Amino acid sequence: MKKRVQILFGIVIILIVLLFIFDNPFEDNFAPKEVLFFPHLQKADITQIDIAYFISGVRLARVSKDNWQVSSFKTALAEKVELDSGTIPGESLPPQKADQNKVNKLLDILLDLQKGTPVSTNPDKQGVMELKDIALNVTLYRSDGHQLAKLWVGKQTPGFLTNYVREEGNEIYEVGASIKGLLNLPTESWVEKPAPILQ
């Protein structure tokens, strides 16, 4: 009888261990919550996207529901360089029809972008992580010119395909999406390419 109780007790212990391994009941309490950077935004709210990086500026502007135009603009740094030296860095691109698929992909990525692991709130770390004001940043606007949101995208983290990202303020996150490559495109890359002529 005593041996049966010990065997039964051992089986119960093994089942409890298996329960914790395969279905941790405390996991929800300790798991980081998925939080979006822009939970309140919808695609329809956004009518202009400005992407600035050093002296390069790309402006995507909504003309109609699914019709976007792309043009270049002077960043604050480009204006300062022009003012200081009297020369205009780079050439400006007049508005042209944008590649709608690229714009929609960018909007989907930005609206689904989740705040990852908080890394730092120390403003001194922004330079090391390439998140200063002149760093790659994207600003979203609505039709009346009101700024909806702004993000700075820094260098790649030691992790695989992740970047440091910060909103306005000092909160720096490690984001599990490598969006710097998509944002750091020249203006011409956003222009819609003519369809190939088939003969």
CSV table of C-alpha atoms in Angstrom, one decimal:
chain,number,residue,atom,x,y,z
A,1,MET,CA,0.0,0.0,0.0
A,2,LYS,CA,2.8,2.4,0.9
A,3,LYS,CA,4.6,1.6,-2.4
A,4,ARG,CA,1.4,2.5,-4.4
A,5,VAL,CA,1.1,5.9,-2.7
A,6,GLN,CA,4.7,6.6,-3.6
A,7,ILE,CA,4.1,5.6,-7.2
A,8,LEU,CA,0.9,7.6,-7.4
A,9,PHE,CA,2.7,10.6,-5.8
A,10,GLY,CA,5.6,10.3,-8.3
A,11,ILE,CA,3.1,10.2,-11.3
A,12,VAL,CA,1.4,13.3,-10.0
A,13,ILE,CA,4.7,15.1,-9.7
A,14,ILE,CA,5.7,14.1,-13.3
A,15,LEU,CA,2.3,15.3,-14.6
A,16,ILE,CA,2.7,18.6,-12.9
A,17,VAL,CA,6.2,19.0,-14.3
A,18,LEU,CA,4.9,18.2,-17.8
A,19,LEU,CA,2.1,20.7,-17.4
A,20,PHE,CA,4.6,23.4,-16.6
A,21,ILE,CA,6.8,22.4,-19.5
A,22,PHE,CA,4.1,22.2,-22.2
A,23,ASP,CA,1.4,24.6,-21.0
A,24,ASN,CA,2.8,27.0,-18.4
A,25,PRO,CA,-0.3,28.5,-16.6
A,26,PHE,CA,1.8,31.5,-15.4
A,27,GLU,CA,3.1,32.3,-18.9
A,28,ASP,CA,0.4,35.0,-19.6
A,29,ASN,CA,1.3,36.9,-16.5
A,30,PHE,CA,5.0,37.2,-17.4
A,31,ALA,CA,4.9,37.3,-21.2
A,32,PRO,CA,5.6,40.7,-22.7
A,33,LYS,CA,2.4,42.2,-24.2
A,34,GLU,CA,2.4,43.0,-27.9
A,35,VAL,CA,2.0,46.7,-28.1
A,36,LEU,CA,1.7,48.6,-31.4
A,37,PHE,CA,3.5,51.8,-32.0
A,38,PHE,CA,0.4,53.3,-33.7
A,39,PRO,CA,-2.7,51.5,-32.3
A,40,HIS,CA,-4.9,54.4,-33.0
A,41,LEU,CA,-4.0,54.9,-36.7
A,42,GLN,CA,-5.7,53.6,-39.8
A,43,LYS,CA,-4.4,53.7,-43.4
A,44,ALA,CA,-7.1,56.2,-44.3
A,45,ASP,CA,-5.9,58.6,-41.6
A,46,ILE,CA,-2.4,59.0,-43.3
A,47,THR,CA,-2.2,61.3,-46.2
A,48,GLN,CA,1.5,62.1,-46.2
A,49,ILE,CA,4.7,60.2,-45.2
A,50,ASP,CA,8.0,62.0,-44.9
A,51,ILE,CA,11.1,59.9,-44.8
A,52,ALA,CA,14.3,61.9,-43.9
A,53,TYR,CA,17.9,60.7,-43.6
A,54,PHE,CA,20.7,63.2,-43.3
A,55,ILE,CA,20.2,65.4,-46.4
A,56,SER,CA,17.8,63.1,-48.3
A,57,GLY,CA,14.1,63.6,-48.0
A,58,VAL,CA,11.4,61.5,-49.6
A,59,ARG,CA,7.8,62.6,-49.4
A,60,LEU,CA,4.9,60.3,-50.2
A,61,ALA,CA,1.6,62.2,-50.6
A,62,ARG,CA,-1.8,60.7,-51.1
A,63,VAL,CA,-3.6,62.2,-54.1
A,64,SER,CA,-6.7,60.0,-53.9
A,65,LYS,CA,-7.7,56.8,-52.1
A,66,ASP,CA,-5.1,54.5,-53.6
A,67,ASN,CA,-3.1,57.0,-55.6
A,68,TRP,CA,0.2,58.3,-54.1
A,69,GLN,CA,2.8,60.6,-55.5
A,70,VAL,CA,6.5,60.7,-54.5
A,71,SER,CA,8.8,63.7,-54.5
A,72,SER,CA,11.9,64.8,-52.7
A,73,PHE,CA,12.2,67.6,-50.1
A,74,LYS,CA,15.0,69.3,-48.2
A,75,THR,CA,15.6,68.0,-44.8
A,76,ALA,CA,16.5,70.4,-42.0
A,77,LEU,CA,20.2,69.3,-42.3
A,78,ALA,CA,20.1,70.0,-46.1
A,79,GLU,CA,18.7,73.5,-45.5
A,80,LYS,CA,21.4,74.2,-42.9
A,81,VAL,CA,24.1,73.0,-45.3
A,82,GLU,CA,22.7,75.1,-48.0
A,83,LEU,CA,22.5,78.1,-45.7
A,84,ASP,CA,26.1,77.6,-44.4
A,85,SER,CA,27.7,76.9,-47.8
A,86,GLY,CA,25.4,78.5,-50.3
A,87,THR,CA,25.2,75.2,-52.3
A,88,ILE,CA,22.2,73.0,-52.7
A,89,PRO,CA,23.0,69.3,-51.8
A,90,GLY,CA,21.4,66.9,-54.2
A,91,GLU,CA,18.7,67.4,-56.8
A,92,SER,CA,15.1,67.7,-56.0
A,93,LEU,CA,12.6,65.4,-57.8
A,94,PRO,CA,9.2,66.9,-58.8
A,95,PRO,CA,6.1,64.9,-57.8
A,96,GLN,CA,5.7,61.6,-59.8
A,97,LYS,CA,3.3,58.7,-59.5
A,98,ALA,CA,4.5,56.4,-56.7
A,99,ASP,CA,4.7,52.6,-56.7
A,100,GLN,CA,1.4,51.9,-54.9
A,101,ASN,CA,2.5,48.4,-53.9
A,102,LYS,CA,5.6,49.8,-52.1
A,103,VAL,CA,3.6,52.5,-50.4
A,104,ASN,CA,1.0,50.0,-49.2
A,105,LYS,CA,3.7,47.6,-48.0
A,106,LEU,CA,5.3,50.5,-46.0
A,107,LEU,CA,1.9,51.5,-44.5
A,108,ASP,CA,1.2,47.9,-43.5
A,109,ILE,CA,4.6,47.5,-41.9
A,110,LEU,CA,4.3,50.8,-40.0
A,111,LEU,CA,0.8,50.2,-38.8
A,112,ASP,CA,1.6,46.6,-37.6
A,113,LEU,CA,5.0,47.6,-36.1
A,114,GLN,CA,5.1,46.4,-32.5
A,115,LYS,CA,7.1,47.9,-29.7
A,116,GLY,CA,9.7,45.3,-28.8
A,117,THR,CA,11.9,45.0,-25.8
A,118,PRO,CA,12.6,48.4,-24.1
A,119,VAL,CA,16.3,49.0,-24.3
A,120,SER,CA,17.0,52.4,-22.8
A,121,THR,CA,15.5,55.8,-21.8
A,122,ASN,CA,19.0,57.4,-21.6
A,123,PRO,CA,19.2,60.2,-24.2
A,124,ASP,CA,23.0,59.7,-24.4
A,125,LYS,CA,22.4,56.3,-26.0
A,126,GLN,CA,20.6,57.8,-29.0
A,127,GLY,CA,23.9,58.7,-30.7
A,128,VAL,CA,25.3,55.2,-30.2
A,129,MET,CA,22.2,53.6,-31.5
A,130,GLU,CA,21.9,56.1,-34.5
A,131,LEU,CA,18.7,57.7,-33.2
A,132,LYS,CA,19.6,61.4,-33.1
A,133,ASP,CA,17.4,63.9,-34.9
A,134,ILE,CA,19.3,63.7,-38.2
A,135,ALA,CA,19.0,59.9,-38.2
A,136,LEU,CA,16.6,58.0,-40.4
A,137,ASN,CA,13.1,59.0,-39.4
A,138,VAL,CA,9.6,58.7,-40.7
A,139,THR,CA,6.8,61.2,-40.0
A,140,LEU,CA,3.1,60.5,-40.7
A,141,TYR,CA,0.7,63.4,-41.4
A,142,ARG,CA,-3.1,63.7,-41.9
A,143,SER,CA,-4.7,65.8,-44.6
A,144,ASP,CA,-4.7,69.1,-42.6
A,145,GLY,CA,-0.9,68.8,-42.1
A,146,HIS,CA,-1.2,67.7,-38.5
A,147,GLN,CA,1.6,65.4,-37.5
A,148,LEU,CA,0.2,62.0,-36.4
A,149,ALA,CA,3.4,60.2,-35.4
A,150,LYS,CA,7.1,60.1,-35.8
A,151,LEU,CA,9.7,57.3,-35.5
A,152,TRP,CA,13.5,57.2,-35.7
A,153,VAL,CA,15.0,54.0,-37.0
A,154,GLY,CA,18.5,53.3,-35.8
A,155,LYS,CA,21.2,50.8,-36.5
A,156,GLN,CA,20.7,47.0,-36.5
A,157,THR,CA,20.8,45.4,-33.1
A,158,PRO,CA,23.1,42.4,-32.3
A,159,GLY,CA,19.9,40.3,-32.8
A,160,PHE,CA,19.0,39.0,-36.3
A,161,LEU,CA,17.0,41.4,-38.5
A,162,THR,CA,16.1,43.9,-35.7
A,163,ASN,CA,16.6,47.6,-35.4
A,164,TYR,CA,16.7,50.1,-32.6
A,165,VAL,CA,13.6,52.4,-32.8
A,166,ARG,CA,12.4,55.3,-30.8
A,167,GLU,CA,9.3,57.5,-30.8
A,168,GLU,CA,9.4,61.2,-29.9
A,169,GLY,CA,11.0,61.2,-26.4
A,170,ASN,CA,13.7,59.0,-25.0
A,171,GLU,CA,12.2,55.5,-25.0
A,172,ILE,CA,14.3,53.2,-27.2
A,173,TYR,CA,13.0,49.8,-28.3
A,174,GLU,CA,14.5,46.8,-30.0
A,175,VAL,CA,12.0,46.1,-32.8
A,176,GLY,CA,11.8,42.7,-34.4
A,177,ALA,CA,11.4,44.0,-37.9
A,178,SER,CA,14.3,45.3,-40.0
A,179,ILE,CA,12.6,48.3,-41.6
A,180,LYS,CA,15.6,50.4,-42.2
A,181,GLY,CA,16.3,48.8,-45.6
A,182,LEU,CA,12.8,49.7,-46.7
A,183,LEU,CA,12.9,53.3,-45.5
A,184,ASN,CA,16.4,54.0,-46.6
A,185,LEU,CA,15.6,54.0,-50.4
A,186,PRO,CA,16.4,56.9,-52.8
A,187,THR,CA,13.4,58.9,-54.1
A,188,GLU,CA,13.7,57.3,-57.5
A,189,SER,CA,13.1,53.8,-56.0
A,190,TRP,CA,9.6,54.9,-54.9
A,191,VAL,CA,8.6,56.0,-58.5
A,192,GLU,CA,6.2,53.7,-60.3
A,193,LYS,CA,8.1,51.9,-63.1
A,194,PRO,CA,6.4,51.7,-66.5
A,195,ALA,CA,4.9,48.3,-67.4
A,196,PRO,CA,7.1,46.4,-69.8
A,197,ILE,CA,6.0,46.4,-73.4
A,198,LEU,CA,5.4,42.8,-74.6
A,199,GLN,CA,5.7,42.1,-78.3
